Coordinates of C-alpha atoms in Angstrom, one line a residue:
M1 CA -135.4 -58.2 -23.0
S2 CA -134.6 -54.8 -23.9
I3 CA -136.2 -52.7 -26.1
I4 CA -134.1 -54.3 -29.5
D5 CA -135.6 -57.2 -28.2
V6 CA -139.2 -56.4 -28.1
L7 CA -138.7 -54.2 -31.4
S8 CA -137.2 -57.0 -33.4
S9 CA -139.8 -59.6 -31.9
I10 CA -142.6 -57.3 -33.3
V11 CA -140.5 -57.1 -37.0
G12 CA -139.8 -60.3 -37.0
D13 CA -143.9 -61.0 -36.6
A14 CA -144.5 -58.6 -39.6
F15 CA -141.9 -60.8 -41.4
A16 CA -143.6 -64.2 -41.0
A17 CA -146.7 -62.7 -42.0
E18 CA -145.0 -62.0 -45.2
G19 CA -143.6 -65.6 -45.4
L20 CA -140.5 -64.7 -44.8
N21 CA -138.0 -66.0 -41.7
S22 CA -139.1 -64.0 -38.7
A23 CA -134.4 -63.5 -38.1
L24 CA -134.9 -61.1 -40.4
G25 CA -136.7 -58.8 -38.4
R26 CA -134.0 -58.0 -36.4
V27 CA -133.6 -54.3 -35.7
V28 CA -131.2 -52.1 -34.5
F29 CA -130.5 -48.7 -33.5
S30 CA -130.8 -46.1 -36.7
D31 CA -127.3 -45.1 -37.6
R32 CA -129.2 -42.1 -39.1
P33 CA -130.7 -40.6 -35.9
D34 CA -131.8 -37.3 -37.9
L35 CA -134.1 -39.3 -39.5
A36 CA -135.3 -42.6 -37.1
Q37 CA -134.7 -44.0 -33.9
F38 CA -134.6 -47.3 -35.1
Q39 CA -134.1 -49.3 -38.2
C40 CA -134.9 -52.7 -40.0
N41 CA -131.8 -54.0 -42.4
G42 CA -133.5 -58.1 -43.4
A43 CA -135.3 -56.5 -46.7
L44 CA -132.1 -56.9 -48.2
A45 CA -131.3 -60.3 -47.6
A46 CA -134.8 -62.0 -47.9
A47 CA -135.0 -60.0 -51.2
K48 CA -132.3 -61.9 -52.2
A49 CA -133.2 -65.3 -50.4
A50 CA -136.7 -65.1 -52.4
K51 CA -134.7 -63.5 -55.4
K52 CA -137.6 -60.4 -55.4
N53 CA -137.4 -56.4 -55.0
P54 CA -135.9 -55.4 -51.6
R55 CA -137.9 -52.4 -51.8
E56 CA -141.5 -54.2 -52.4
I57 CA -140.6 -56.4 -49.1
G58 CA -139.9 -53.2 -47.1
A59 CA -143.4 -51.6 -48.5
A60 CA -145.4 -55.3 -48.2
V61 CA -143.6 -55.2 -44.3
A62 CA -144.0 -52.2 -43.5
A63 CA -147.3 -51.8 -44.0
R64 CA -148.0 -53.9 -41.6
L65 CA -145.8 -52.0 -39.2
E66 CA -147.7 -48.8 -39.5
A67 CA -151.1 -50.2 -37.9
D68 CA -149.0 -50.7 -34.4
K69 CA -150.0 -48.6 -32.1
R70 CA -146.0 -48.6 -30.9
F71 CA -144.9 -46.5 -33.7
E72 CA -144.9 -43.2 -34.5
K73 CA -144.0 -43.4 -37.7
V74 CA -142.6 -46.8 -40.0
A75 CA -140.8 -45.2 -43.2
L76 CA -139.3 -46.4 -46.1
A77 CA -135.2 -45.6 -47.0
G78 CA -132.9 -46.7 -49.8
P79 CA -133.0 -50.1 -51.2
G80 CA -134.8 -51.3 -48.6
F81 CA -134.4 -50.3 -45.1
I82 CA -136.8 -50.1 -43.0
N83 CA -137.0 -46.6 -40.3
L84 CA -139.1 -46.9 -37.1
T85 CA -139.4 -44.6 -34.9
A86 CA -141.5 -45.3 -31.6
T87 CA -144.1 -43.4 -29.9
D88 CA -143.5 -41.4 -26.6
A89 CA -145.8 -43.8 -24.8
F90 CA -143.8 -47.1 -25.8
L91 CA -140.2 -45.4 -25.1
T92 CA -141.9 -44.2 -21.8
E93 CA -142.9 -47.7 -20.9
E94 CA -139.4 -48.7 -21.6
I95 CA -137.1 -46.4 -20.0
R96 CA -139.6 -46.8 -16.7
A97 CA -139.0 -50.1 -16.7
I98 CA -135.1 -50.1 -16.7
A99 CA -135.3 -47.0 -13.8
G100 CA -137.2 -49.4 -11.6
D101 CA -135.0 -52.5 -12.5
G102 CA -132.2 -52.9 -10.4
R103 CA -129.6 -53.9 -13.2
L104 CA -130.7 -51.1 -14.9
G105 CA -132.0 -52.9 -17.9
G106 CA -128.4 -54.7 -18.4
W107 CA -128.4 -58.0 -20.8
R108 CA -128.1 -61.7 -19.2
N109 CA -126.8 -64.3 -20.4
Q110 CA -129.3 -66.8 -20.6
E111 CA -127.2 -69.5 -20.8
P112 CA -124.0 -68.8 -18.2
E113 CA -120.4 -70.4 -18.1
T114 CA -118.5 -71.3 -15.8
I115 CA -115.0 -69.4 -17.0
V116 CA -111.3 -69.0 -15.6
L117 CA -110.3 -65.6 -17.0
D118 CA -106.3 -66.1 -17.4
Y119 CA -104.8 -62.4 -16.4
G120 CA -102.0 -60.6 -14.9
G121 CA -99.1 -62.8 -15.1
P122 CA -96.4 -61.5 -13.7
N123 CA -93.1 -62.5 -13.3
V124 CA -92.0 -63.6 -9.6
A125 CA -89.0 -61.1 -8.2
K126 CA -89.9 -58.1 -10.8
P127 CA -91.7 -55.0 -10.6
L128 CA -95.2 -54.4 -12.3
H129 CA -95.1 -51.4 -14.7
V130 CA -96.3 -49.6 -17.6
G131 CA -96.7 -53.3 -19.7
H132 CA -98.7 -54.6 -17.1
V133 CA -100.8 -52.5 -16.7
R134 CA -103.3 -53.6 -20.4
T135 CA -104.1 -57.5 -19.2
A136 CA -105.0 -56.5 -15.5
V137 CA -107.2 -53.2 -16.7
L138 CA -108.8 -55.4 -19.4
G139 CA -108.5 -58.4 -17.4
E140 CA -110.2 -57.2 -14.3
S141 CA -113.4 -55.2 -16.5
L142 CA -114.0 -58.5 -18.4
K143 CA -114.2 -60.4 -15.4
R144 CA -116.4 -57.7 -13.9
L145 CA -118.9 -57.4 -16.6
M146 CA -118.9 -61.2 -17.8
R147 CA -120.1 -62.0 -14.0
F148 CA -122.9 -58.9 -14.2
C149 CA -123.8 -61.2 -17.2
G150 CA -124.4 -64.1 -15.4
D151 CA -121.1 -66.0 -16.0
Q152 CA -119.4 -67.9 -12.6
V153 CA -115.5 -66.1 -13.3
T154 CA -112.6 -66.7 -11.7
G155 CA -109.0 -64.8 -12.3
D156 CA -106.2 -66.3 -12.3
I157 CA -102.9 -64.6 -11.6
H158 CA -100.8 -67.2 -13.4
L159 CA -97.5 -65.9 -12.0
G160 CA -94.3 -66.2 -13.3
D161 CA -92.3 -68.4 -10.3
W162 CA -90.4 -71.6 -12.3
G163 CA -88.6 -70.8 -14.7
L164 CA -84.3 -70.0 -15.3
P165 CA -85.0 -66.7 -13.6
M166 CA -85.1 -68.3 -10.3
G167 CA -81.8 -70.2 -11.4
Q168 CA -80.2 -66.7 -12.0
L169 CA -81.6 -66.0 -8.1
I170 CA -80.5 -68.0 -6.8
S171 CA -76.9 -68.7 -7.8
E172 CA -76.9 -65.1 -7.9
I173 CA -77.7 -64.7 -3.7
A174 CA -75.5 -68.2 -3.4
R175 CA -72.0 -65.5 -5.0
E176 CA -73.1 -62.8 -2.4
R177 CA -74.5 -64.6 0.5
P178 CA -72.6 -68.3 0.9
D179 CA -73.1 -68.3 4.8
L180 CA -76.9 -68.7 4.3
P181 CA -78.1 -72.2 5.4
Y182 CA -80.4 -72.0 1.4
F183 CA -76.9 -73.4 -0.2
D184 CA -75.7 -75.8 3.1
E185 CA -76.5 -79.9 1.1
S186 CA -76.2 -80.9 4.8
F187 CA -78.3 -77.9 6.9
E188 CA -81.6 -80.4 7.9
G189 CA -83.5 -77.2 9.1
P190 CA -85.7 -75.9 10.0
Y191 CA -84.6 -73.0 7.6
P192 CA -85.6 -69.5 9.0
E193 CA -89.1 -68.4 8.8
E194 CA -87.6 -64.3 7.9
A195 CA -87.0 -64.0 3.9
P196 CA -83.3 -63.0 3.4
V197 CA -84.0 -60.9 0.9
T198 CA -86.3 -58.1 0.0
L199 CA -87.9 -56.9 -2.7
E200 CA -85.6 -54.1 -3.4
D201 CA -83.0 -57.2 -2.8
L202 CA -84.7 -58.4 -5.5
E203 CA -85.6 -56.2 -7.7
R204 CA -81.2 -55.5 -7.7
L205 CA -80.4 -58.9 -8.0
Y206 CA -82.4 -60.2 -10.7
P207 CA -81.4 -57.9 -13.9
Q208 CA -78.2 -58.2 -11.8
A209 CA -78.5 -62.1 -12.6
S210 CA -79.9 -61.6 -16.1
A211 CA -76.9 -59.3 -17.4
A212 CA -74.1 -62.5 -15.8
C213 CA -75.5 -64.7 -17.4
K214 CA -75.8 -63.4 -20.7
A215 CA -71.6 -61.8 -20.7
D216 CA -70.8 -65.5 -18.8
K217 CA -71.2 -69.2 -19.6
A218 CA -70.2 -70.4 -17.0
R219 CA -72.5 -68.4 -15.1
L220 CA -75.2 -69.5 -17.2
E221 CA -74.2 -72.9 -16.2
E222 CA -74.1 -72.0 -12.5
A223 CA -78.0 -70.5 -12.3
R224 CA -79.4 -73.8 -15.3
L225 CA -78.3 -76.2 -12.4
A226 CA -79.7 -74.2 -9.5
T227 CA -82.9 -73.9 -12.0
A228 CA -82.7 -78.2 -12.4
Q229 CA -81.9 -78.6 -8.7
L230 CA -84.8 -76.4 -7.1
Q231 CA -87.5 -78.2 -9.9
A232 CA -85.4 -81.7 -8.7
G233 CA -86.7 -81.1 -4.9
R234 CA -83.7 -79.8 -3.3
P235 CA -84.9 -78.8 0.1
G236 CA -82.6 -75.6 0.2
Y237 CA -83.6 -73.9 -2.8
R238 CA -86.9 -74.4 -2.0
A239 CA -87.2 -72.6 0.9
L240 CA -85.6 -69.7 -0.5
W241 CA -87.7 -69.9 -3.3
R242 CA -90.6 -69.8 -1.0
H243 CA -88.7 -66.8 0.0
F244 CA -89.4 -64.9 -3.4
I245 CA -92.7 -65.8 -3.8
D246 CA -94.2 -64.7 -0.4
V247 CA -92.2 -61.6 -1.2
S248 CA -93.3 -61.0 -4.8
H249 CA -97.1 -61.9 -3.8
A250 CA -97.1 -58.9 -1.3
A251 CA -96.0 -56.9 -3.1
L252 CA -97.6 -57.4 -6.7
A253 CA -101.0 -57.6 -4.1
R254 CA -100.4 -54.4 -2.6
E255 CA -99.7 -52.8 -6.4
Y256 CA -102.5 -54.6 -8.2
G257 CA -104.8 -53.2 -5.3
D258 CA -103.3 -50.1 -5.6
L259 CA -104.8 -50.2 -9.7
G260 CA -107.9 -51.5 -8.2
V261 CA -107.2 -54.8 -9.8
T262 CA -107.7 -58.3 -7.9
F263 CA -107.6 -62.1 -8.5
D264 CA -109.5 -65.3 -7.4
L265 CA -106.7 -67.6 -7.6
W266 CA -103.0 -66.8 -7.4
K267 CA -101.7 -70.0 -8.9
G268 CA -97.7 -70.0 -11.3
E269 CA -96.2 -72.4 -13.2
S270 CA -94.9 -74.1 -10.7
D271 CA -98.5 -75.6 -9.1
V272 CA -98.5 -78.0 -12.4
D273 CA -94.8 -79.1 -12.2
H274 CA -96.3 -82.6 -10.1
L275 CA -98.6 -83.0 -13.2
I276 CA -95.7 -82.8 -15.9
A277 CA -94.2 -86.0 -15.6
P278 CA -97.5 -87.6 -15.4
M279 CA -98.8 -85.8 -18.4
A280 CA -96.2 -86.6 -20.6
E281 CA -96.6 -90.5 -19.9
E282 CA -100.1 -90.3 -20.7
L283 CA -99.5 -88.0 -23.9
R284 CA -96.6 -90.7 -25.1
A285 CA -99.6 -93.9 -24.7
K286 CA -102.3 -91.6 -26.9
G287 CA -99.3 -91.4 -29.5
I288 CA -99.3 -88.0 -30.2
V289 CA -95.4 -87.1 -28.6
E290 CA -92.7 -87.2 -31.2
K291 CA -89.4 -87.0 -30.8
S292 CA -87.5 -84.2 -33.2
D293 CA -83.2 -83.8 -32.6
G294 CA -83.2 -85.1 -29.4
A295 CA -86.9 -83.0 -28.6
Q296 CA -90.3 -84.4 -27.7
I297 CA -93.0 -82.6 -29.8
I298 CA -96.3 -82.2 -30.0
Q299 CA -97.4 -81.9 -34.0
V300 CA -100.0 -79.3 -34.0
A301 CA -100.0 -77.9 -38.1
R302 CA -103.3 -78.8 -39.7
P303 CA -104.3 -79.8 -42.9
D304 CA -106.1 -76.9 -44.4
D305 CA -103.6 -74.1 -42.2
K306 CA -102.2 -70.7 -44.2
K307 CA -98.9 -70.5 -42.9
E308 CA -96.9 -72.9 -40.9
T309 CA -96.9 -73.5 -37.6
P310 CA -94.5 -74.9 -36.0
P311 CA -95.1 -78.3 -32.5
L312 CA -95.4 -77.6 -29.2
I313 CA -92.1 -78.1 -27.7
L314 CA -92.9 -80.5 -24.9
F315 CA -89.6 -81.4 -23.2
K316 CA -85.7 -79.7 -25.0
S317 CA -83.6 -82.0 -25.6
D318 CA -81.9 -81.1 -21.9
G319 CA -85.0 -82.7 -20.2
S320 CA -86.3 -78.9 -19.4
V321 CA -89.6 -78.1 -19.9
L322 CA -90.7 -75.0 -21.7
Y323 CA -94.0 -72.3 -21.3
G324 CA -96.0 -74.2 -23.6
T325 CA -94.9 -77.5 -21.7
T326 CA -96.8 -75.5 -18.6
D327 CA -99.6 -74.0 -20.0
L328 CA -100.6 -77.2 -21.3
A329 CA -100.9 -78.7 -17.4
T330 CA -102.4 -76.1 -16.4
I331 CA -104.9 -76.5 -18.4
L332 CA -105.2 -79.7 -17.2
D333 CA -105.3 -78.9 -13.6
R334 CA -108.2 -76.1 -14.4
V335 CA -110.2 -78.9 -16.0
R336 CA -109.9 -81.5 -12.7
T337 CA -109.9 -78.3 -10.1
I338 CA -112.1 -76.3 -11.8
A339 CA -113.8 -78.0 -14.3
P340 CA -114.7 -74.7 -16.6
T341 CA -117.1 -74.4 -19.8
R342 CA -114.6 -71.8 -21.5
M343 CA -110.7 -70.6 -20.2
L344 CA -109.8 -66.6 -21.8
Y345 CA -106.2 -65.3 -21.8
V346 CA -105.6 -61.8 -21.5
V347 CA -102.7 -62.0 -23.0
D348 CA -100.6 -59.6 -25.5
Q349 CA -101.4 -60.0 -28.9
R350 CA -97.5 -60.9 -29.8
Q351 CA -98.1 -64.7 -29.0
A352 CA -100.8 -65.4 -30.5
L353 CA -98.5 -68.1 -32.4
H354 CA -97.9 -69.5 -28.7
F355 CA -101.7 -69.7 -27.4
E356 CA -102.5 -71.1 -30.8
Q357 CA -100.1 -74.0 -30.2
V358 CA -100.9 -75.2 -27.0
F359 CA -104.6 -74.8 -27.8
R360 CA -103.8 -77.6 -30.5
A361 CA -102.2 -79.6 -28.5
A362 CA -105.2 -79.1 -25.8
D363 CA -107.4 -80.7 -28.4
K364 CA -105.1 -83.1 -29.6
A365 CA -105.0 -83.9 -26.3
G366 CA -108.3 -84.2 -25.3
Y367 CA -108.3 -81.8 -22.2
F368 CA -110.1 -78.9 -24.6
D369 CA -111.7 -77.9 -27.0
A370 CA -109.9 -75.9 -29.1
D371 CA -112.7 -73.3 -29.6
R372 CA -113.6 -73.2 -26.0
L373 CA -109.6 -71.6 -25.4
E374 CA -110.1 -67.6 -25.9
H375 CA -107.1 -66.2 -26.3
L376 CA -108.2 -62.4 -26.4
G377 CA -104.9 -60.9 -27.4
F378 CA -104.0 -57.2 -27.2
G379 CA -101.6 -53.8 -28.6
T380 CA -99.1 -52.5 -27.5
I381 CA -99.0 -49.0 -25.5
N382 CA -97.2 -46.2 -27.2
G383 CA -95.4 -43.0 -26.3
P384 CA -95.6 -40.1 -28.7
D385 CA -93.7 -41.6 -31.1
G386 CA -95.6 -44.3 -31.7
K387 CA -92.8 -47.2 -30.7
P388 CA -93.4 -49.0 -26.4
F389 CA -94.1 -46.4 -24.3
K390 CA -90.3 -45.7 -22.4
T391 CA -89.4 -42.9 -19.4
R392 CA -87.6 -40.1 -20.1
D393 CA -84.3 -41.9 -20.2
G394 CA -85.2 -44.8 -21.9
G395 CA -85.6 -47.2 -19.5
V396 CA -89.0 -49.3 -18.7
L397 CA -92.0 -47.0 -16.4
R398 CA -92.6 -49.2 -13.1
L399 CA -96.4 -49.0 -12.3
R400 CA -95.8 -48.2 -8.7
A401 CA -94.4 -44.5 -10.9
L402 CA -97.4 -44.7 -13.6
I403 CA -99.6 -45.0 -10.6
D404 CA -98.4 -41.9 -8.8
Q405 CA -97.9 -39.7 -12.1
V406 CA -101.3 -39.2 -13.5
R407 CA -102.5 -38.8 -9.2
E408 CA -100.0 -35.7 -9.4
R409 CA -101.4 -34.8 -13.0
A410 CA -104.9 -35.3 -11.4
L411 CA -104.4 -33.0 -8.8
E412 CA -103.3 -30.3 -10.9
R413 CA -106.3 -30.3 -13.0
M414 CA -108.4 -30.6 -10.2
A415 CA -106.7 -27.1 -9.1
E416 CA -107.0 -25.6 -12.3
A417 CA -111.1 -26.0 -12.4
H418 CA -111.4 -25.4 -8.7
I419 CA -112.3 -29.0 -8.1
A420 CA -112.2 -30.4 -4.7
E421 CA -111.3 -26.8 -3.2
G422 CA -112.2 -26.5 0.0
Y423 CA -111.9 -30.3 1.2
S424 CA -109.4 -31.9 3.7
E425 CA -106.5 -33.1 2.2
E426 CA -107.7 -36.1 2.9
E427 CA -110.2 -36.3 0.9
R428 CA -108.5 -34.4 -2.2
T429 CA -106.3 -36.9 -1.9
D430 CA -108.8 -39.8 -2.3
I431 CA -110.4 -38.3 -5.5
A432 CA -107.1 -37.1 -6.9
N433 CA -106.6 -40.7 -6.6
K434 CA -110.0 -41.7 -8.0
I435 CA -109.3 -39.6 -11.2
G436 CA -106.3 -40.4 -12.1
L437 CA -106.6 -44.3 -12.3
A438 CA -110.4 -43.4 -14.3
A439 CA -108.3 -41.6 -16.2
L440 CA -105.2 -44.2 -17.1
K441 CA -108.2 -47.4 -17.2
F442 CA -110.8 -45.4 -19.3
G443 CA -107.7 -43.9 -21.5
D444 CA -106.5 -48.0 -21.7
L445 CA -110.0 -49.3 -22.5
S446 CA -111.9 -47.0 -24.8
N447 CA -109.6 -48.3 -28.0
V448 CA -110.6 -50.8 -29.4
R449 CA -108.7 -54.6 -27.5
T450 CA -106.8 -55.4 -30.1
S451 CA -105.0 -51.7 -31.7
D452 CA -101.8 -50.0 -30.2
Y453 CA -102.3 -46.9 -28.8
I454 CA -100.7 -43.0 -27.8
F455 CA -100.5 -43.1 -23.8
D456 CA -101.2 -39.1 -23.5
I457 CA -101.6 -37.8 -19.2
D458 CA -102.9 -34.5 -20.4
R459 CA -105.8 -36.2 -22.9
F460 CA -106.8 -38.3 -20.7
V461 CA -107.3 -36.6 -17.7
A462 CA -109.2 -33.8 -19.0
F463 CA -112.2 -32.6 -17.1
E464 CA -113.7 -32.9 -20.9
G465 CA -114.3 -34.5 -24.3
K466 CA -114.0 -38.7 -24.2
T467 CA -111.7 -39.4 -20.8
G468 CA -112.4 -41.1 -17.5
P469 CA -113.2 -37.7 -15.4
Y470 CA -115.2 -36.4 -17.8
L471 CA -117.7 -39.1 -17.7
Q472 CA -117.1 -39.0 -13.0
Y473 CA -118.0 -35.5 -13.3
A474 CA -121.1 -36.2 -15.1
A475 CA -121.7 -39.1 -11.9
V476 CA -121.4 -36.6 -9.3
R477 CA -122.9 -33.8 -10.8
I478 CA -126.4 -35.9 -11.3
K479 CA -125.3 -37.1 -7.1
S480 CA -125.5 -33.7 -6.7
I481 CA -128.8 -32.6 -7.9
L482 CA -130.5 -35.6 -5.7
R483 CA -128.8 -34.6 -2.5
K484 CA -130.4 -30.9 -3.1
A485 CA -133.5 -32.7 -4.0
D486 CA -136.6 -33.0 -1.5
E487 CA -137.9 -36.3 -2.9
A488 CA -137.2 -40.0 -3.5
P489 CA -137.0 -40.5 -7.1
N490 CA -140.0 -42.6 -8.8
A491 CA -139.6 -44.3 -11.9
A492 CA -142.7 -44.8 -12.5
A493 CA -143.3 -40.6 -12.9
I494 CA -141.2 -40.6 -16.0
T495 CA -142.9 -39.0 -18.6
L496 CA -141.5 -38.6 -22.6
A497 CA -142.4 -35.4 -23.6
A498 CA -139.5 -33.5 -25.3
P499 CA -136.3 -33.9 -27.5
A500 CA -133.7 -34.2 -24.9
E501 CA -135.8 -36.1 -22.8
R502 CA -136.6 -38.8 -25.8
D503 CA -133.0 -38.8 -26.4
L504 CA -131.8 -39.4 -22.8
A505 CA -134.0 -42.0 -23.0
L506 CA -132.6 -43.4 -25.9
A507 CA -129.4 -43.4 -24.7
M508 CA -130.2 -45.8 -22.0
L509 CA -132.0 -48.3 -24.0
A510 CA -128.8 -49.0 -25.7
F511 CA -126.8 -50.4 -22.6
A512 CA -128.3 -53.8 -22.8
P513 CA -127.4 -53.8 -26.4
A514 CA -124.3 -52.3 -25.6
V515 CA -123.4 -54.8 -22.6
R516 CA -124.0 -57.7 -25.2
S517 CA -122.0 -56.6 -27.6
A518 CA -119.2 -56.3 -25.0
Y519 CA -119.5 -59.9 -23.6
E520 CA -119.4 -61.7 -27.1
K521 CA -117.2 -59.7 -29.0
R522 CA -114.9 -59.4 -25.8
Q523 CA -114.9 -55.5 -25.9
P524 CA -114.7 -52.5 -23.0
H525 CA -114.7 -49.4 -25.8
I526 CA -117.9 -50.5 -26.5
L527 CA -119.1 -49.6 -23.5
C528 CA -117.1 -46.7 -23.2
D529 CA -118.5 -45.1 -26.6
F530 CA -122.0 -46.2 -24.8
V531 CA -121.3 -43.8 -21.9
F532 CA -119.5 -41.2 -23.5
N533 CA -122.6 -41.3 -25.0
L534 CA -124.7 -41.5 -22.3
A535 CA -123.3 -38.8 -20.8
Q536 CA -123.3 -36.2 -23.8
S537 CA -127.5 -37.1 -23.8
F538 CA -127.3 -35.9 -20.3
S539 CA -125.5 -33.1 -20.5
K540 CA -127.9 -32.2 -23.2
F541 CA -130.7 -33.1 -21.3
Y542 CA -129.8 -31.2 -18.7
A543 CA -129.1 -27.6 -20.5
A544 CA -132.0 -28.2 -22.2
H545 CA -134.4 -28.4 -19.0
H546 CA -134.8 -27.5 -15.2
I547 CA -135.1 -30.0 -12.7
L548 CA -134.7 -28.9 -8.7
S549 CA -136.0 -25.1 -10.4
E550 CA -138.8 -27.0 -12.3
E551 CA -142.5 -25.6 -11.1
D552 CA -144.3 -28.2 -12.4
A553 CA -144.3 -30.8 -9.8
H554 CA -144.8 -33.7 -12.6
L555 CA -142.7 -32.1 -14.5
R556 CA -140.1 -32.3 -11.8
A557 CA -140.5 -35.6 -10.7
S558 CA -140.4 -36.9 -13.8
R559 CA -136.9 -35.4 -14.6
L560 CA -135.2 -36.4 -11.0
A561 CA -136.5 -40.1 -12.0
L562 CA -134.9 -39.6 -15.8
A563 CA -131.6 -37.7 -14.2
A564 CA -131.4 -40.9 -11.3
A565 CA -131.6 -43.8 -13.8
A566 CA -128.7 -42.0 -15.9
G567 CA -126.6 -41.7 -13.3
R568 CA -126.9 -45.2 -11.5
Q569 CA -126.4 -46.6 -15.5
I570 CA -123.3 -44.4 -15.8
E571 CA -122.2 -45.7 -12.6
L572 CA -122.8 -49.0 -13.3
T573 CA -120.8 -49.1 -16.5
L574 CA -118.6 -47.1 -14.9
D575 CA -118.4 -50.0 -12.4
L576 CA -118.5 -53.0 -15.3
L577 CA -114.9 -50.6 -16.4
G578 CA -113.1 -50.9 -12.9
V579 CA -113.1 -47.4 -12.6
E580 CA -114.8 -46.0 -9.5
T581 CA -117.0 -42.5 -8.5
P582 CA -116.1 -40.0 -5.8
E583 CA -119.5 -38.8 -4.2
R584 CA -118.4 -35.4 -4.6
M585 CA -116.2 -33.5 -6.8

């Protein structure tokens, strides 16, 4: 139980003793730490319900709390705010419990869920670029956070591997290399095990084919026919398409791995193709499919909609399927194979209407409740001009180039700050890679998920301010202290007495509420705010007090244990954000 829960129980009992709802006693960290450590605003809500003066209620509750030995001070402020300051003895007891806990006081969901987390969403045959960063980094962090809180989470990349782009590639290769056996309908196999195309070939062919189809209707018709034949099961096309998947999978796994992002499932749209026909038949039998201008649709509008919600198109007039069809079939597949209690989609905020249509259709079909399907939309990464981030020549920056860029800038900053001097080239490169990725990830995650943000590599890679490298440095500094100590930290030795010790303890006690809030709101930036405040509190503590050079053995042991717990909490929080900390810098 966190200190907030403990204090809320104490204050809740005081409200109950006054004949009021104990839930009104909810305590939070004070927004005026210069006045108090904690506060309760329940008197205002109680006054409205009881039709009494809030200060009168607040005074009555405060009077009861003054007798509690765990409070150093209880004061009434404003219209009825109850300000609370805990005793050092009580805070010491709470911080010892955190320091001795393997989870460091981290909140745990008492009703854990089975969750499918859909993030990534790259297309086969296309390289990852800066636009893929947010879904990958956010998804990885949320996966780690939810697992830490006790949920069983399956991360699914959900590849785009089954639409017109596949037909465009097939038809383009057929024009360049018609002699390949994949295009000979009389060929009986077996088809070559080695792919006839490399990743570089695919990266060249895809935009080439796309441009040709836009310029020439005949080329577009060729691609559509190839797509239809692929989806109908033409052996040669299926074999060639399989090569596309294998080549792309290897490249994607490598690039996501460089970013520190992993997936449990590598399923794509094609994996649910076999479900679409029987699903459509079932939906028609339920009477929820209508015909409209030759297309087959599911009406998802509701009487209370404030704006028009278009129907979900199940089949176009030519019989082809759209993303909505495969997304609906994917929900059905996940229900049957994983049986989740909730499904979360980390996808660009601009896809909000699409997911609203799909979720409502799934609910209407009886596949899954719409309120357990969540679209966790996010804003865009913008350049200094406020527009989606581009390279200097106006192109889309590839992820590999972005990672190289932040690593090189990290090496420059390390040299400027005289960090890792005298280390081997291998270790310096490893540290630079960790710093660069920390800069990139923390720079993204520290922003509210739903907001756009400006990509500023110079600010992100700085070793001062609210950045990933600053937090890594704080954790490494604590590791260095612990390596130099001649004793193991002992949580039982912690005793709070000085202001900087008390402030550091309070910062650490905010971990559980921060974890819970980040989890419930699906907002990793809350953890970023928490860990930055913790690092700043440690810095002030470190500046105010000796640790290793402290002559008083009891003070030394206390401060060493406090520093160790703070370091572990910083490192744990960074890990939840997907940021790795070097052993030294």
